[in-house]
Amino acid sequence: MFRLALKMLLGDRAKYAMLIGGLAFATLLMMQQSAVFLGLMSWTTSHLRNIRAPIWVGDAKVEQANEVKAMRDTEVNRVRSVPGVDWAVPLFFTILQSRLQDGNFKPVMIVGLDTATLVGRPALMLKGRLEDVRLPNAVIIDDLAVQRLSAGRKKPLEVGDVFEINDKEARIVGICKAERHFFGYPYIFTTFDQARLFSPKTRKMLSIVLASPIKGRSAVDVAKAIRAETGLAAYDENGFGWATIWWYVRNTGIPMSFGTTILLGFIVGIVICGQTFYLFVLDNLRHLGALKAMGASNFTIATMLLLQAMTVGVVGFGIGAGLTVLFGFGVLDKGMPPFMMPWQLPVGTFIVIMVICVFAAVLGILRIWKVEPAIVFRG
Amino acid sequence: MNNGATNTNGNGYTLAVHVRGVTKTFGKGEAAVQALKGVDFDVRQGEMLMIVGPSGCGKTTLLSVIAGTLEFENGEIDVFNHSLHSLKPREVTAFRKRTVGFIFQQFNLIPTLTLVENVSVPLLINGVGWREAEERSAAILAKLGLAGRERNTPAQLSGGQQQRVAIARALVHEPRMVICDEPTSALDKDTGQQIMEQLRDIARHPERCVIVVTHDNRVFKFADRMTEMEDGRVQRVHENPERISEPLNH
Ligand SMILES: Nc1ncnc2c1ncn2[C@@H]1O[C@H](COP(=O)(O)OP(=O)(O)O)[C@@H](O)[C@H]1O
Ligand SMILES: [Mg+2]
């Protein structure tokens, strides 16, 4: 009977194509938009992966990783004195304008690392030596900076080249790899002192304190201790990441706009699939009635309809997921738009698609359930 | 009234179908239509019985209740020792599955399935394996002159050929009762004759019965007995004076 069910389904080319198309489109909308959303959310926490430290301490009012509220330099020492803290170093962070050869200005994110320890250093150097960042005017730029800041030059920026940050000369001593940030600006790593030289003078010039717990204490615990002792906002790395993501969810329209599109995908799926499948059942009412007359139980018929609906679900999902992955490969190369697909995403989308299909099948089952098999005698 | 039935009842015929006092009403209140107003009649094993009567007199309704496709209110129906009036819905479904073969006016073949698949349906419903079902279906299609066309679809056939496929489907699982509602009314005269002839040759069997509702007086001659209905009742059952077939059971 199940083979018959599938043949009946495939035999109705138009509806089959419509069902597959609708479900593939719904899958694509839901999955692609979710992946871009997740990618975008991961961009909001890029600092945590580009500047690595177990504990992040900021001004009491800091709620998320992209918010900088300057503190007094002495706060580093207060953090150091909290029991459980192994080490604590200052970090300076600011956004400055860089002047390009063609006369344009581009914003860049300046990260000033503790000169002695270079804690928060880039994870991967592509060219040059990290230690050279201690030389006068030295900076390490990321690969995005090479792209962005080379405008107007004959050759892309290289180690040894010089450019301007806030009217001051910066010499490239290294090129590193960095994850792209939500703001879309390149990272420029330098030392804490050099970074302050690039920036306009202000009274407070400490942005963040990076710290580590002593062996045997967890970062979560020690962050809590720092918070209690100093009144500063202290987070462990993971907690800071989630705090950041939740901050964007609460305070921006991003989840709303993506959520709307994802919901739209769900609605498109349920409407197209539900309606087309119901029409399919109506078209086949006579034949399904004949099957009932010939002794097929309601249970058998229901199973046939479920099988048909699930089949279009699996095929439609397969096509939609395939298209999403193709899209993903296309954009991951370019880095735009953001794209992130953890395994939960296809699994979740598959479940949603199956729910849509079961819903469609149930509509049809309710219709056929009540049909008297005697309708087959009526003209 | 009911002369044929009462006479033969005592004359050593084995009954296939026994119907007493059956009523069926469609709708409720003002709009209610009583389609069957206390039907009594019998069908013998081995016979082809025709039900005739004016349009709207309840022939299709009667077939539907005998076949177990429609519930009825009062009365008793026994079909080959199945008492439909006391079966649960699930048992009625099982009864239809094993005991009844259906032939409809509109053929009711599934257009997206091949002929052999269409014919296989009752076997598959009865749990026969795919391969065996197709073999048995191909064999009966060949018997009906459709050898070599097993993989065609219904749309590639003429009306007469489609009705032959429907006959094959009605008989493939060897049901004891074959039910036909106006099997020839969608066909031209010659085709109708051929179809009835084949139906008689293949379906008529000492341990079965074939019940045919028809308007078509050109096929009356294939009947063993005639049942005349009028206004929801059986008026008369009689031996067919025009019959051309030898009786199977005496
Ligand atoms: N499903 C139904 N709902 C309401 N009335 C019906 C239904 N089926 C049949 N009837 C009525 O029952 C009567 C008998 O119908 P039917 O058995 O189809 O007659 P026949 O087959 O002899 O033409 C008619 O008056 C018809 O209108
Ligand atoms: Mg009728």
PDB file of C-alpha atoms in Angstrom, chain A residues 1-13 280 283-284 286-298 300 304 371-379, chain B residues 24 26 60-61 63-64 67-71 93-94 96-98 102-106 108-114 117 120-122 124-126 130 134 169 179 181:
ATOM      1  CA  MET A   1       0.000   0.000   0.000  1.00  0.00           C
ATOM      2  CA  PHE A   2       2.846   2.371   0.797  1.00  0.00           C
ATOM      3  CA  ARG A   3       4.306   1.927  -2.629  1.00  0.00           C
ATOM      4  CA  LEU A   4       0.894   2.774  -4.063  1.00  0.00           C
ATOM      5  CA  ALA A   5       0.729   5.848  -1.847  1.00  0.00           C
ATOM      6  CA  LEU A   6       4.037   7.090  -3.214  1.00  0.00           C
ATOM      7  CA  LYS A   7       3.041   6.373  -6.796  1.00  0.00           C
ATOM      8  CA  MET A   8      -0.213   8.278  -6.314  1.00  0.00           C
ATOM      9  CA  LEU A   9       1.770  11.208  -4.978  1.00  0.00           C
ATOM     10  CA  LEU A  10       4.422  11.185  -7.715  1.00  0.00           C
ATOM     11  CA  GLY A  11       1.731  10.712 -10.328  1.00  0.00           C
ATOM     12  CA  ASP A  12       0.322  14.152  -9.581  1.00  0.00           C
ATOM     13  CA  ARG A  13       3.319  16.042 -10.963  1.00  0.00           C
ATOM     14  CA  PHE A 280      -4.389  16.616  -3.310  1.00  0.00           C
ATOM     15  CA  ASP A 283      -8.722  15.387  -5.731  1.00  0.00           C
ATOM     16  CA  ASN A 284      -8.174  11.845  -4.598  1.00  0.00           C
ATOM     17  CA  ARG A 286     -13.001   9.300  -4.733  1.00  0.00           C
ATOM     18  CA  HIS A 287     -10.000   7.038  -4.945  1.00  0.00           C
ATOM     19  CA  LEU A 288      -9.366   7.099  -1.238  1.00  0.00           C
ATOM     20  CA  GLY A 289     -13.074   6.386  -0.769  1.00  0.00           C
ATOM     21  CA  ALA A 290     -12.731   3.454  -3.166  1.00  0.00           C
ATOM     22  CA  LEU A 291      -9.812   2.160  -1.116  1.00  0.00           C
ATOM     23  CA  LYS A 292     -11.985   2.410   1.982  1.00  0.00           C
ATOM     24  CA  ALA A 293     -14.807   0.580   0.205  1.00  0.00           C
ATOM     25  CA  MET A 294     -12.377  -2.158  -0.788  1.00  0.00           C
ATOM     26  CA  GLY A 295     -11.531  -2.638   2.870  1.00  0.00           C
ATOM     27  CA  ALA A 296      -8.612  -0.321   3.593  1.00  0.00           C
ATOM     28  CA  SER A 297      -8.993   0.871   7.191  1.00  0.00           C
ATOM     29  CA  ASN A 298      -8.918   4.503   8.205  1.00  0.00           C
ATOM     30  CA  THR A 300      -4.128   2.436   6.649  1.00  0.00           C
ATOM     31  CA  MET A 304      -0.598   6.484   3.514  1.00  0.00           C
ATOM     32  CA  VAL A 371     -16.027   9.872   4.237  1.00  0.00           C
ATOM     33  CA  GLU A 372     -18.572   7.072   3.876  1.00  0.00           C
ATOM     34  CA  PRO A 373     -17.083   4.483   1.552  1.00  0.00           C
ATOM     35  CA  ALA A 374     -20.475   4.447  -0.187  1.00  0.00           C
ATOM     36  CA  ILE A 375     -19.570   7.722  -1.949  1.00  0.00           C
ATOM     37  CA  VAL A 376     -17.884   5.604  -4.596  1.00  0.00           C
ATOM     38  CA  PHE A 377     -21.300   4.541  -5.830  1.00  0.00           C
ATOM     39  CA  ARG A 378     -22.365   8.128  -6.348  1.00  0.00           C
ATOM     40  CA  GLY A 379     -21.687   9.795  -9.687  1.00  0.00           C
TER      41      GLY A 379
ATOM     42  CA  LYS B  24     -32.287   3.501   5.614  1.00  0.00           C
ATOM     43  CA  PHE B  26     -30.814  10.013   4.681  1.00  0.00           C
ATOM     44  CA  THR B  60     -27.713   2.062  -5.081  1.00  0.00           C
ATOM     45  CA  THR B  61     -28.596   2.473  -1.416  1.00  0.00           C
ATOM     46  CA  LEU B  63     -26.225  -2.247  -2.832  1.00  0.00           C
ATOM     47  CA  SER B  64     -24.332   0.036  -0.455  1.00  0.00           C
ATOM     48  CA  ALA B  67     -21.756  -4.341   0.593  1.00  0.00           C
ATOM     49  CA  GLY B  68     -21.150  -2.948   4.081  1.00  0.00           C
ATOM     50  CA  THR B  69     -20.242   0.496   2.787  1.00  0.00           C
ATOM     51  CA  LEU B  70     -23.236   2.236   4.363  1.00  0.00           C
ATOM     52  CA  GLU B  71     -24.807   1.873   7.788  1.00  0.00           C
ATOM     53  CA  THR B  93     -14.233  -3.188   7.104  1.00  0.00           C
ATOM     54  CA  ALA B  94     -12.676  -6.647   7.334  1.00  0.00           C
ATOM     55  CA  ARG B  96     -15.569  -5.776   2.777  1.00  0.00           C
ATOM     56  CA  LYS B  97     -11.895  -6.517   2.415  1.00  0.00           C
ATOM     57  CA  ARG B  98     -12.338 -10.300   2.134  1.00  0.00           C
ATOM     58  CA  PHE B 102     -16.763  -3.867  -6.309  1.00  0.00           C
ATOM     59  CA  ILE B 103     -17.494  -2.678  -9.828  1.00  0.00           C
ATOM     60  CA  PHE B 104     -18.615   0.926 -10.142  1.00  0.00           C
ATOM     61  CA  GLN B 105     -20.401   2.861 -12.841  1.00  0.00           C
ATOM     62  CA  GLN B 106     -17.496   5.317 -13.123  1.00  0.00           C
ATOM     63  CA  ASN B 108     -13.008   4.399 -10.330  1.00  0.00           C
ATOM     64  CA  LEU B 109      -9.565   3.316 -11.406  1.00  0.00           C
ATOM     65  CA  ILE B 110      -6.711   5.335  -9.922  1.00  0.00           C
ATOM     66  CA  PRO B 111      -5.321   7.326 -12.868  1.00  0.00           C
ATOM     67  CA  THR B 112      -1.751   7.563 -11.597  1.00  0.00           C
ATOM     68  CA  LEU B 113      -1.360   3.802 -11.192  1.00  0.00           C
ATOM     69  CA  THR B 114      -0.742   1.256 -13.928  1.00  0.00           C
ATOM     70  CA  GLU B 117      -1.194  -1.806  -9.827  1.00  0.00           C
ATOM     71  CA  SER B 120      -3.434  -5.324  -7.206  1.00  0.00           C
ATOM     72  CA  VAL B 121      -5.118  -2.939  -4.775  1.00  0.00           C
ATOM     73  CA  PRO B 122      -7.547  -5.456  -3.149  1.00  0.00           C
ATOM     74  CA  LEU B 124      -2.456  -5.418  -1.187  1.00  0.00           C
ATOM     75  CA  ILE B 125      -5.262  -4.387   1.161  1.00  0.00           C
ATOM     76  CA  ASN B 126      -5.559  -8.068   2.068  1.00  0.00           C
ATOM     77  CA  TRP B 130       3.714  -6.966  -3.887  1.00  0.00           C
ATOM     78  CA  GLU B 134       1.277  -8.325  -9.474  1.00  0.00           C
ATOM     79  CA  ARG B 169      -9.876  -5.654  -9.748  1.00  0.00           C
ATOM     80  CA  ILE B 179     -21.380  -5.946  -6.415  1.00  0.00           C
ATOM     81  CA  ASP B 181     -23.716  -0.629  -9.853  1.00  0.00           C
TER      82      ASP B 181
END
